[in-house]
Amino acid sequence: MGIKVCKFGGTSMADGNIIRSVAKIVNSDEARRYVVVSAPGKRFSGDIKVTDLLYECSDEAATGMKRSEVFSKIRTRFLSIEKEIGMDIGLEAMLDEIEWNIVSGAGKDYCASRGEYLSGRIMAAVLGIPFVDAADVIQFKADGSLDESTYSLMASVLKKYPKAVIPGFYGKGVDGKIKTFSRGGSDITGAIVARAVKASLYENWTDVSGFFACDPKIVPSAKCIKELSYQELRELSYMGANVLHSDSIFPVKAAGIPIRIRNTFRPQDEGTLIVDSDVRNPEGNVVTGIAGKKDFTVILLEKSMMNAEVGFAANVLKVLCHHGISFEHLPSGIDTMSVVIENKYLEEVSLDDILQEIRDAVHPDYIHTRESVALVATVGHGMAESVGTSGRLFKALSDAEINVIMIDQGSSELNIIVGVDNEDCAACIRAIYREFFG
Ligand code: ADP
Ligand code: ASP
Ligand code: MG
């Protein structure tokens, strides 16, 4: 029998009752041997995720506060979970130690990781199986990327345990301190565990019944995709379909392990299967899905004979590189070029400074910027073999009176990306959805 690794997200760990349902799911299948958990998420709209509270705590601690008010909310949250599951697992003492470490300067990543740590402790107690600390089995390199030795280390540790709970989201850095993945990173932990134990399936349990053709918060009737490829998943999740972290495909893709997205609140639903494929999905749709992400800036450059100027693009990119900015897209014409960057980079350096440096480097005839741009990606292997897809897409946008600021199409014809005003993002997704899914 193959091994299944199951990752349960924040909503699946939100309170004691849900945690009991999670235990039922795990215990209903002997193949579900390794369980990865997130920190408790929102219980209702307006609630605050434990991880968000922990980041607030670390900000407080950085100002030198010796007693954290925010931490008392976290304490209350965990103690009520302990009460709801009806077990004494010694959370009070663990919370005391964590609070002490936070106010003593343990740092941001340590602080952020404690939600998963405590969730893991709770889940291990409820399931009656060992807890394996992620800090002992996941190692980062000095540049912040995952150390590949993690896989053999984790395999050798987990070999000792037929079943175990591993907290998501963190590991250990080269300095011996706790280090986290980016937000939503428990999905990556799950994928790493799946690869380390050579799982036959990585089950990702969340609060929706699979991967939908677009965010169900934008189109509530969005269709659930039965099957999609790793590459389609990567494109869609990178562009905002945050049901799965976009980096979580790499460990499982390398080992050919399929992912199934499932709903903790509707375990009877089949969910979505993610597999290695480069052909149109089995349902035969031209478009597999649509996703959008806000807050980009487009820098548009024009210069006569740009096409003949050797090194023009390289010199523009050198300016970005110098500021540690990675560009998102680079659509270009004969004498025009646009560079799309995420607004988050402009918190560190001013856009005016960047524009001046670009002017000095390449002397454009015209330089113009457009801020508050959203990128919307329409993704699907089916697009490469269908004539008229882009025509349908742009007609749908023009019928919906949406102004397209920028267009980019990946060379593999797997996606068409349009830039629109932030405010048009949801309307743009709805218009494309209507066109391709009716
Ligand atoms: P978890 O806490 O389980 O990791 P997340 O909140 O990270 O859950 O991801 C699940 C959420 O992703 C859903 O509640 C949904 O609103 C959102 N989402 C965005 N795009 C999509 C999509 N295309 N399909 C399904 N869910 C999506
Ligand atoms: N708890 C972390 C976050 O909120 C990681 C995760 O849930 O995957 O980002
Ligand atoms: Mg998530």
CSV table of C-alpha atoms in Angstrom, one decimal, residues 33 313 422:
chain,number,residue,atom,x,y,z
A,33,ARG,CA,0.7,8.1,7.6
A,313,ALA,CA,17.2,45.7,-22.5
A,422,ASN,CA,-6.3,47.0,-10.0
